[in-house]
Each structure stands twice: as C-alpha cells, then as structure tokens.
Coordinates of C-alpha atoms in Angstrom, one line a residue:
M30 CA -91.9 -5.5 -111.8
A31 CA -90.0 -6.1 -108.5
S32 CA -90.0 -3.3 -106.1
I33 CA -86.6 -1.5 -105.7
F34 CA -85.2 -1.2 -102.2
R35 CA -84.6 2.4 -101.3
P36 CA -82.9 2.8 -97.9
T37 CA -84.3 5.6 -95.8
T38 CA -80.8 6.3 -94.4
P39 CA -78.2 7.9 -96.8
V40 CA -75.6 5.5 -98.1
S41 CA -72.8 7.6 -96.8
H42 CA -74.2 7.1 -93.3
I43 CA -74.5 3.4 -93.7
V44 CA -70.8 3.1 -94.8
S45 CA -69.7 5.2 -91.9
E46 CA -71.7 3.4 -89.3
A47 CA -69.3 1.4 -87.2
T48 CA -70.0 -2.3 -86.7
P49 CA -68.4 -4.1 -83.7
S50 CA -65.8 -5.6 -86.0
K51 CA -64.9 -2.2 -87.3
K52 CA -64.6 -0.8 -83.8
A53 CA -62.3 -3.6 -82.9
A54 CA -60.1 -3.0 -86.0
A55 CA -60.0 0.8 -85.2
A56 CA -59.0 0.1 -81.6
L57 CA -56.1 -2.1 -82.8
Q58 CA -54.9 0.6 -85.2
A59 CA -54.9 3.1 -82.4
I60 CA -52.6 1.0 -80.2
S61 CA -49.1 2.3 -80.2
L62 CA -46.4 -0.3 -80.4
E63 CA -43.7 2.2 -79.4
S64 CA -41.9 1.7 -76.1
P65 CA -43.6 3.6 -73.2
I66 CA -40.2 4.8 -72.2
K67 CA -39.5 8.2 -73.5
P68 CA -36.5 8.2 -75.9
M69 CA -33.4 9.7 -74.4
K70 CA -32.4 13.1 -75.7
K71 CA -29.0 13.1 -77.3
P72 CA -26.8 14.1 -74.4
T73 CA -25.0 17.4 -74.6
P74 CA -21.2 17.1 -74.3
F75 CA -20.1 17.3 -70.7
I76 CA -17.0 19.1 -71.8
D77 CA -17.8 22.4 -73.4
D78 CA -14.7 23.6 -75.1
A79 CA -16.1 27.1 -75.7
R80 CA -17.0 27.5 -72.1
R81 CA -13.7 26.1 -70.9
S82 CA -11.8 28.7 -72.9
L83 CA -12.9 31.3 -70.5
S84 CA -11.1 32.1 -67.2
P85 CA -12.3 29.8 -64.3
D86 CA -14.4 31.2 -61.5
S87 CA -11.6 30.8 -59.0
E88 CA -9.4 33.2 -60.9
T89 CA -12.1 35.7 -61.9
D90 CA -13.4 38.8 -60.1
K91 CA -17.1 39.2 -60.0
G92 CA -18.4 40.8 -63.2
E93 CA -15.2 40.1 -65.1
R94 CA -14.6 37.1 -67.3
G95 CA -12.5 36.9 -70.4
E96 CA -10.8 34.5 -72.7
L97 CA -7.3 33.8 -71.5
D98 CA -4.3 33.5 -73.7
P99 CA -3.7 29.8 -74.1
K100 CA 0.1 30.3 -74.0
K101 CA -0.3 31.8 -70.5
R102 CA -2.9 29.3 -69.3
F103 CA -1.5 26.0 -70.7
V104 CA 1.6 24.1 -71.4
G105 CA 2.0 21.0 -73.6
D106 CA -0.3 20.7 -76.6
I107 CA -1.9 24.1 -75.9
D108 CA -4.1 24.1 -79.0
L109 CA -5.7 20.7 -78.1
P110 CA -9.4 21.1 -77.2
E111 CA -10.2 19.5 -73.9
S112 CA -12.8 17.3 -75.5
Q113 CA -9.9 15.7 -77.5
E114 CA -7.8 14.9 -74.5
P115 CA -7.2 11.1 -74.7
L116 CA -8.2 10.5 -71.1
L117 CA -11.4 12.5 -71.6
M118 CA -12.4 11.4 -75.1
E119 CA -15.8 9.6 -75.2
S120 CA -15.3 6.0 -76.3
K121 CA -17.4 2.8 -76.1
R122 CA -14.2 1.1 -75.0
R123 CA -14.8 2.6 -71.6
F124 CA -17.3 -0.2 -70.9
V125 CA -14.7 -2.9 -71.2
L126 CA -11.5 -3.1 -69.1
F127 CA -9.3 -5.4 -71.1
P128 CA -6.9 -5.0 -72.9
I129 CA -5.4 -2.6 -70.4
Q130 CA -4.4 0.7 -72.1
Y131 CA -3.0 2.7 -69.1
H132 CA -0.9 0.2 -67.1
E133 CA 0.3 2.7 -64.5
I134 CA -3.3 3.8 -63.8
W135 CA -4.4 0.2 -63.5
Q136 CA -1.6 -0.6 -61.1
M137 CA -2.7 2.3 -58.9
Y138 CA -6.2 0.9 -58.9
K139 CA -4.9 -2.5 -57.8
K140 CA -2.8 -0.9 -55.2
A141 CA -5.9 0.8 -53.8
E142 CA -7.8 -2.4 -53.9
A143 CA -5.1 -4.2 -52.0
S144 CA -5.4 -1.6 -49.2
F145 CA -9.1 -2.0 -48.4
W146 CA -10.3 -1.8 -44.8
T147 CA -13.6 -1.1 -43.0
A148 CA -14.7 1.1 -40.1
E149 CA -15.6 -2.0 -38.1
E150 CA -11.8 -2.7 -37.7
M151 CA -11.3 0.3 -35.4
D152 CA -10.9 -0.5 -31.7
L153 CA -12.0 2.5 -29.8
S154 CA -12.2 0.7 -26.4
K155 CA -9.2 2.7 -24.9
D156 CA -10.0 6.0 -26.6
L157 CA -12.9 7.0 -24.3
H158 CA -10.7 6.6 -21.2
D159 CA -8.1 8.9 -22.8
W160 CA -10.8 11.4 -23.9
N161 CA -12.3 11.7 -20.5
N162 CA -9.1 11.4 -18.3
R163 CA -6.0 12.3 -20.3
L164 CA -7.1 15.1 -22.6
N165 CA -7.9 18.7 -21.4
D166 CA -10.7 20.8 -22.6
K167 CA -8.5 22.6 -25.3
E168 CA -7.4 19.3 -26.7
R169 CA -10.9 17.9 -26.8
H170 CA -12.1 21.1 -28.6
F171 CA -9.3 20.8 -31.1
I172 CA -9.8 17.1 -31.9
S173 CA -13.6 17.4 -32.2
H174 CA -13.3 20.3 -34.6
V175 CA -10.7 18.5 -36.7
L176 CA -13.0 15.4 -36.9
A177 CA -15.9 17.7 -37.9
F178 CA -13.9 19.0 -40.8
F179 CA -12.8 15.5 -41.8
A180 CA -16.4 14.1 -41.6
A181 CA -17.6 16.7 -44.0
S182 CA -14.6 16.9 -46.3
D183 CA -14.8 13.3 -47.5
G184 CA -18.4 13.9 -48.6
I185 CA -17.2 17.0 -50.6
V186 CA -14.5 14.9 -52.3
N187 CA -17.1 12.3 -53.2
E188 CA -19.4 15.1 -54.5
N189 CA -16.6 16.1 -56.9
L190 CA -15.9 12.5 -57.9
V191 CA -19.6 11.7 -58.6
E192 CA -20.6 15.0 -60.2
R193 CA -17.5 15.9 -62.2
F194 CA -14.5 13.5 -62.5
S195 CA -16.4 10.3 -63.0
N196 CA -18.4 12.0 -65.8
E197 CA -15.4 13.6 -67.5
V198 CA -12.8 10.8 -67.4
Q199 CA -13.5 8.1 -70.0
A200 CA -10.5 5.8 -69.4
A201 CA -11.9 2.6 -67.9
E202 CA -8.8 2.2 -65.7
A203 CA -9.2 5.6 -64.1
R204 CA -12.9 5.0 -63.7
C205 CA -12.1 1.9 -61.7
F206 CA -9.9 3.9 -59.4
Y207 CA -12.5 6.6 -58.9
G208 CA -15.2 4.0 -58.2
F209 CA -13.0 2.4 -55.5
Q210 CA -12.1 5.9 -54.1
I211 CA -15.8 6.8 -53.7
M212 CA -16.2 3.6 -51.6
M213 CA -13.2 4.4 -49.5
E214 CA -14.2 8.0 -49.0
N215 CA -17.5 6.6 -47.7
I216 CA -15.6 4.4 -45.2
H217 CA -13.5 7.4 -44.1
S218 CA -16.6 9.5 -43.6
E219 CA -18.3 6.7 -41.6
T220 CA -15.1 6.3 -39.5
Y221 CA -15.0 10.0 -38.6
S222 CA -18.7 10.0 -37.9
L223 CA -18.2 7.0 -35.6
L224 CA -15.4 8.8 -33.8
I225 CA -17.5 11.8 -33.2
D226 CA -20.4 9.6 -32.1
T227 CA -18.1 7.8 -29.6
Y228 CA -16.4 10.8 -28.1
I229 CA -19.2 13.4 -28.0
K230 CA -22.1 12.4 -25.8
D231 CA -24.1 15.7 -25.9
P232 CA -26.6 15.4 -28.8
A233 CA -26.6 19.2 -29.4
E234 CA -22.8 19.3 -29.7
R235 CA -22.9 16.2 -32.0
E236 CA -25.3 18.0 -34.3
Y237 CA -23.2 21.1 -34.3
L238 CA -20.1 19.1 -35.4
F239 CA -22.0 17.1 -38.0
D240 CA -23.2 20.4 -39.5
A241 CA -19.7 21.8 -39.5
V242 CA -19.8 23.2 -43.0
E243 CA -22.5 25.5 -41.9
T244 CA -21.9 26.0 -38.2
I245 CA -18.1 26.3 -37.9
P246 CA -16.6 29.2 -39.9
C247 CA -13.1 27.9 -40.3
V248 CA -14.4 24.6 -41.7
K249 CA -16.9 26.4 -43.9
K250 CA -14.1 28.4 -45.5
K251 CA -12.2 25.2 -46.5
A252 CA -15.4 23.6 -47.7
D253 CA -16.4 26.6 -49.8
W254 CA -13.1 26.7 -51.6
A255 CA -13.5 23.0 -52.6
L256 CA -17.1 23.5 -53.5
T257 CA -16.3 26.5 -55.7
W258 CA -14.1 24.2 -57.9
I259 CA -16.9 21.6 -58.1
S260 CA -19.4 24.1 -59.4
D261 CA -17.0 25.9 -61.7
R262 CA -18.1 25.2 -65.3
H263 CA -15.3 27.4 -66.8
S264 CA -12.3 25.6 -65.3
T265 CA -10.6 22.7 -67.1
F266 CA -10.5 19.2 -65.8
A267 CA -6.7 19.6 -65.3
E268 CA -7.2 22.7 -63.1
R269 CA -9.7 20.9 -61.0
L270 CA -7.5 17.9 -60.8
V271 CA -4.8 20.2 -59.2
A272 CA -7.4 21.8 -56.9
F273 CA -8.5 18.4 -55.5
A274 CA -5.0 17.2 -55.2
A275 CA -4.5 20.3 -53.0
V276 CA -7.7 19.4 -51.0
E277 CA -6.5 15.8 -50.2
G278 CA -2.8 16.6 -50.1
I279 CA -2.7 20.0 -48.3
F280 CA -6.1 20.6 -46.6
F281 CA -5.7 17.2 -44.8
S282 CA -2.0 17.3 -44.1
G283 CA -1.9 19.6 -41.1
S284 CA -4.8 17.8 -39.4
F285 CA -3.2 14.4 -40.1
A286 CA 0.1 15.7 -38.5
S287 CA -1.8 17.0 -35.4
I288 CA -3.3 13.6 -34.8
F289 CA 0.1 11.9 -35.3
W290 CA 1.3 14.3 -32.6
L291 CA -1.2 12.7 -30.3
K292 CA 0.2 9.3 -31.2
K293 CA 3.7 10.5 -30.3
R294 CA 2.3 11.2 -26.8
G295 CA 0.7 7.7 -26.6
L296 CA -2.9 9.0 -26.7
M297 CA -6.1 7.9 -28.4
P298 CA -4.9 4.6 -30.0
G299 CA -8.1 4.1 -32.0
L300 CA -8.1 7.6 -33.4
T301 CA -4.4 7.5 -34.3
F302 CA -4.7 4.0 -36.0
S303 CA -7.6 5.2 -38.1
N304 CA -5.5 8.3 -38.9
E305 CA -2.8 6.0 -40.2
L306 CA -5.2 4.2 -42.5
I307 CA -6.9 7.3 -43.8
S308 CA -3.7 9.3 -44.3
R309 CA -2.3 6.4 -46.3
D310 CA -5.4 6.3 -48.5
E311 CA -5.5 10.1 -49.0
G312 CA -1.8 10.0 -50.0
M313 CA -2.7 7.4 -52.6
H314 CA -5.5 9.6 -53.9
T315 CA -3.1 12.5 -54.2
D316 CA -0.6 10.4 -56.0
F317 CA -3.3 9.2 -58.4
A318 CA -4.2 12.8 -59.2
C319 CA -0.5 13.5 -60.0
L320 CA -0.4 10.4 -62.2
L321 CA -3.4 11.4 -64.2
F322 CA -2.0 14.9 -64.5
S323 CA 1.2 13.5 -66.0
H324 CA -0.9 11.7 -68.7
L325 CA -2.6 14.9 -69.9
K326 CA -1.5 16.3 -73.2
R327 CA -2.6 19.9 -72.3
R328 CA -1.8 20.9 -68.7
P329 CA -2.2 24.1 -66.8
H330 CA 0.7 26.5 -66.9
P331 CA 3.0 26.2 -63.8
D332 CA 1.9 29.7 -62.7
T333 CA -1.7 28.4 -62.6
V334 CA -0.7 25.3 -60.6
N335 CA 1.4 27.5 -58.3
K336 CA -1.6 29.8 -57.7
I337 CA -4.0 27.0 -56.8
I338 CA -1.5 25.4 -54.4
T339 CA -0.6 28.6 -52.7
Q340 CA -4.2 29.4 -52.2
A341 CA -4.8 26.1 -50.5
V342 CA -1.6 26.6 -48.3
A343 CA -2.9 30.0 -47.1
I344 CA -6.3 28.6 -46.1
E345 CA -4.7 25.6 -44.3
Q346 CA -2.2 27.7 -42.5
E347 CA -5.0 30.0 -41.3
F348 CA -7.1 27.0 -40.3
L349 CA -4.4 25.5 -38.0
T350 CA -2.7 28.6 -36.7
D351 CA -5.6 31.1 -36.2
A352 CA -9.1 29.6 -36.5
L353 CA -8.2 26.3 -34.8
P354 CA -4.6 26.8 -33.5
V355 CA -2.5 23.7 -33.0
S356 CA -1.2 25.4 -29.9
L357 CA -4.3 24.0 -28.2
I358 CA -2.6 20.6 -28.2
G359 CA 0.9 21.9 -27.5
M360 CA 2.2 22.0 -31.1
N361 CA 4.2 24.9 -32.4
A362 CA 2.1 27.0 -34.8
E363 CA 5.1 28.3 -36.8
L364 CA 6.5 24.8 -37.3
M365 CA 3.0 23.7 -38.5
C366 CA 3.0 26.5 -41.1
Q367 CA 6.5 25.3 -42.2
Y368 CA 5.2 21.7 -42.4
I369 CA 2.3 22.7 -44.6
E370 CA 4.7 24.5 -46.9
F371 CA 6.9 21.5 -47.0
V372 CA 4.0 19.3 -48.1
A373 CA 3.0 21.9 -50.7
D374 CA 6.5 21.9 -52.2
R375 CA 6.4 18.1 -52.4
L376 CA 3.1 18.3 -54.3
L377 CA 4.3 21.0 -56.6
V378 CA 7.3 18.8 -57.6
A379 CA 5.0 15.8 -58.2
L380 CA 3.0 18.0 -60.5
G381 CA 6.1 18.9 -62.5
C382 CA 6.6 22.4 -61.1
S383 CA 9.4 23.9 -59.1
K384 CA 9.3 24.3 -55.3
H385 CA 7.7 27.5 -54.1
Y386 CA 8.6 27.6 -50.4
N387 CA 11.8 25.5 -50.2
S388 CA 10.8 24.5 -46.7
T389 CA 12.1 21.5 -44.8
N390 CA 10.1 19.0 -42.7
P391 CA 10.2 20.4 -39.1
F392 CA 8.5 17.4 -37.5
D393 CA 10.7 14.4 -36.9
F394 CA 7.8 12.3 -35.9
M395 CA 6.3 12.8 -39.4
D396 CA 9.4 11.2 -40.9
M397 CA 8.4 8.1 -38.8
I398 CA 5.1 7.7 -40.6
S399 CA 6.8 5.3 -42.9
L400 CA 7.2 3.1 -39.8
Q401 CA 3.6 3.4 -38.6
G402 CA 2.6 0.9 -36.0
K403 CA 6.0 -0.9 -36.1
T404 CA 6.0 -2.1 -32.5
N405 CA 2.5 -3.5 -32.8
F406 CA 3.0 -5.1 -36.3
F407 CA 2.9 -8.7 -35.2
E408 CA 0.2 -8.1 -32.5
K409 CA -2.5 -6.6 -34.7
R410 CA -3.0 -5.6 -38.3
V411 CA -1.5 -2.2 -38.8
S412 CA -2.0 0.6 -41.4
D413 CA 0.4 -0.9 -43.8
Y414 CA -1.9 -3.9 -44.2
S415 CA -2.4 -5.0 -47.8
K416 CA -4.7 -7.6 -49.1
A417 CA -2.4 -10.5 -50.0
G418 CA -2.8 -11.9 -53.5
V419 CA -5.0 -9.0 -54.8
K420 CA -2.4 -7.9 -57.3
A421 CA -1.3 -11.4 -58.2
T422 CA -2.8 -11.2 -61.6
T423 CA -0.5 -8.3 -62.6
T424 CA 2.3 -8.8 -60.2
P425 CA 3.5 -12.4 -60.4
S426 CA 5.9 -12.0 -57.5
T427 CA 3.0 -11.4 -55.0
V428 CA 2.4 -14.5 -52.9
A429 CA -0.9 -16.0 -51.9
A430 CA -2.6 -15.2 -48.6
P431 CA -2.1 -18.6 -46.9
S432 CA 1.7 -18.4 -47.4
N433 CA 1.9 -14.9 -46.0
E434 CA -0.2 -15.8 -43.0
R435 CA 2.0 -18.8 -42.1
A436 CA 5.1 -16.8 -42.6
F437 CA 3.8 -14.0 -40.4
Q438 CA 2.9 -16.5 -37.7
E439 CA 6.5 -17.8 -37.8
V440 CA 7.9 -14.3 -37.4
K441 CA 5.5 -13.7 -34.5
S442 CA 6.6 -16.9 -32.9
K443 CA 10.3 -15.9 -33.4
R444 CA 9.7 -12.5 -31.7
R445 CA 8.1 -14.2 -28.7
D446 CA 11.0 -16.7 -28.5
G447 CA 13.4 -13.8 -28.5
E448 CA 11.8 -12.3 -25.4
D449 CA 12.7 -15.5 -23.5
G450 CA 16.4 -16.3 -23.8
A451 CA 16.0 -19.9 -22.7
A452 CA 13.2 -20.5 -25.2
A453 CA 15.2 -18.9 -28.0
A454 CA 18.2 -21.1 -27.2
N455 CA 16.0 -24.3 -27.3
N456 CA 14.0 -23.4 -30.4
G457 CA 16.2 -20.9 -32.3
G458 CA 17.5 -23.5 -34.8
P459 CA 14.2 -24.8 -36.2
V460 CA 12.5 -21.4 -36.1
A461 CA 15.5 -19.8 -37.8
D462 CA 15.4 -22.4 -40.6
R463 CA 11.7 -21.8 -41.1
L464 CA 12.3 -18.0 -41.1
T465 CA 15.0 -18.4 -43.7
H466 CA 12.6 -20.3 -45.9
H467 CA 9.8 -17.7 -45.5
L468 CA 11.9 -14.5 -45.8
P469 CA 11.7 -14.4 -49.6
L470 CA 7.9 -14.7 -49.3
L471 CA 7.7 -11.9 -46.8
R472 CA 10.0 -9.6 -48.9
S473 CA 7.8 -10.3 -51.9
A474 CA 4.7 -9.4 -49.9
A475 CA 6.3 -6.1 -48.9
Q476 CA 6.7 -5.0 -52.5
P477 CA 3.3 -3.4 -53.0
L478 CA 3.1 -1.6 -49.7
T479 CA 3.4 2.2 -49.6
T480 CA 5.9 2.4 -46.7
H481 CA 9.1 0.7 -45.6
L482 CA 7.7 -1.0 -42.6
L483 CA 8.0 -4.6 -43.7
T484 CA 11.4 -4.0 -45.3
D485 CA 12.8 -2.7 -42.0
E486 CA 11.2 -5.5 -40.0
L487 CA 12.6 -8.1 -42.4
N488 CA 16.1 -6.7 -42.3
A489 CA 16.0 -6.9 -38.5
I490 CA 14.7 -10.5 -38.7
D491 CA 17.5 -11.3 -41.2
L492 CA 20.1 -10.0 -38.8
T493 CA 18.5 -12.0 -35.9
I494 CA 18.8 -15.2 -38.0
K495 CA 22.4 -14.6 -38.8
N496 CA 23.1 -14.1 -35.1
T497 CA 21.2 -17.2 -34.0

C-alpha cells in the first residue's frame, strides 16, 4: 500500500504562506487609485446671513452687539437675505462673460480699461529742481506725508478688493472691474512709492514714510478706519461699499486738492500730472461703487449711509486742518473743510441720499479739473488720455487709433500754424479742410472721456476754422 504524504507543517500555515506571486497581488491591491490631492471641503458660504443681521463693528460699542431692526437698518427689499442679493448670488455663470447681463457695469469696466496708464509714463525730471529750490521745508513736509498716506492707502483698498469684494460679488461684469481696479491700484501705489523714492534721499526718512500706517499717527487713524471695515464680519456688503466709496471719494479728496493747489502755482509738474491721472481713476472707482449700490435690492438706510460719510468727513477734516494742516502750503484750512463737505454732499447724492452739509465748492481751481492739462494737450499725453478703440466693440461710434492719431497731428499742426501768422495765411486753407474732415472723428473720440477737455478744444478749433 502506497505511503500517505503527511506534511509536517499545518495546512493552514501552508495556505497562508505568501508566495512571490501572492505578494505581488497583495501589493497591487494595496495601491490606492485615488488622487493624491486631498478633496476640497465644501466651502462655507462667504455671506453669513445670521451674522450679517447683527450690528456692524463700526456702529457697536465694545461688549455690545444686538440685532438691529431691519426697518431702521435697510431700505428697499428689507426682508431679502444678503445671500439672495442678485449681484452676490453664487452662480456658475460668473465664469463666463457673455451674454452681458449688467450693461452699465460692463461699460464702466470698458471705460476703466480705456484709461490705462503706467508709472513709467511719469516725467519727474523737473520735479527734483522744484523740490530742492522752489519748495520750503513746510511744503516738503506736507507733500511727503501726503504721499506716504497715498502709498499705503492704495494697498488698503486692494486688501479690501482681494479679501472681501472680489469674493462676495458674483456678477462677472463687476468682477472684471474689480480685477482691473486691483491692477490700477498697484500702479498708483508704485507711482507714489516712486515719487517718495525720487524726492526723499535720506534712507531713514524714506523708511519712515513707507511705514506711515505705523509711524505717522494721522495716517494710521485713516488707515485704521478703513481696515476696521475690511475685518468687520457683521457689516453687509452694501455698508462696506459705502465705506470704501468714502475712502476713495472723501479720504483722497482733500489731498488731491492740495496737490492741484501746487499745480496752480506751477510747481512739481510730474507730481501734479500723476495726481491728475490718479484722481481721475479714483473718481471712476467711486462712481463704480455708487453704480453697484444702485443695483442692490436691499440697501442701507439713509441714516446709516449718512453716518458712514460724516465719520469719514470728520477724519479727513482733522487730517488736513490739524494733524497735517494745509496751511503748510498756504491753503486756507476753513475752505479745505468746506471743500471736503462739498465732496461729501456730492457723494451722498450719488448714493441716493439728501445733502448733509449743503456746502459749495470754495476752490475755483478745482472747477478747472475738467480742463486738466489743456495747454499741454497737443504737446504730451494728458490725464484725459483714453485708449482709442478699446470700447469699439460696445460703442460703435468710437474710432480706431490710427484715425485719431492722424487727426490729433493735424490739430497740432494747425496750432503751430496759428502761432505764425504768415504760415497760417499760406497753409490755413488746406489745414482747415483737413480739420473739417477730422473734427467728427475727434468729437467721437471725446465721447468716452470723463472730462470736457476735448469738447472745449474742439469747439475752439471749430471756431478757428470758421474764421480762417
């Protein structure tokens, strides 16, 4: 009888013993085919309706916070949760621009796009001579501190745009504007930093000015007010929209006016030219805030708007009449206070509220801002510059860049001819004919600009042609 094989090792051990092929199979099973990238957690809503129902930090004493009566806090559709506000509602359509839903907002973006410029366009060659030889110590102190505020403030505006507004606003058209505004604020900040770097040669003083939000108390106070609104998780988008309209429309207004005062005196051409460009941009940003405000279904009560604006006015008046008095450059402090109130009234009206101060504009030279750079218009590009053709896709009347350039050269030639009577007599006919041909193009090009500069120039040219 054949012998029976009896293994010395238990069968269970034989089965469990791993062969090379089994090891390989086990290793394959252990491989995870999932993506190594951790799955994103479902984002929490950026707009918390429950939190926004409480009083904002700016209107709350420490240790006190309560739910405000919607009828006293809002107007419009007061029962609409902020998360259901059309401009703020999350939608996948925000990834696609066309078809345009908010045409006015899109036009504001195209207007901003057409006004693009860079810091490299500033000519500061004459400024250093004025800084060293035509300004006194008080004037240099004033200008350097104003520039220090501006250099920091543009970064604060961008902080708000990046951290809050760009996250909250879902309308693609508005996001386009905010994206472009962020870039322009960077250019503003670069320009102010370049001005400080050019004028201030002492490294220690430069560092002091660049750190203005910490080293200069009057600048810190303005910065803290704006930063409080950025960090406020209880305020609504609309309330912060008003607050930053005040930052760009009121906090900047007095300082802009003080630099225009220097322009009136024929000082610092590079500084004053950059001031024209930046003040135009900031005016556009303020207008955009007012436009978005008008699109909101639920808006802050006029009393709330009034409170935010008057807070900003008080801070700006203190800044320019006490902490950094405009008397340092020969301006009247009382008139500056009046001018700030005038600007605030204009902003209140743009936000759909009544005037609070009923102040008039005390500075005649500020009425001339609409004619910025008029005398130099044909000698260099001025602050009313607009990229020709940028808005052609939505504004058919806008002409292309080559036509504008040729027409501008004709006008420039005409002005030069006019300075020499004999030349004008010999060449007036042909030039006048060409000007007559190009005037419609020039008038069309003037349409998108924010001031009346081109219109005034063209009316004067029209009159010249008729008299030729």
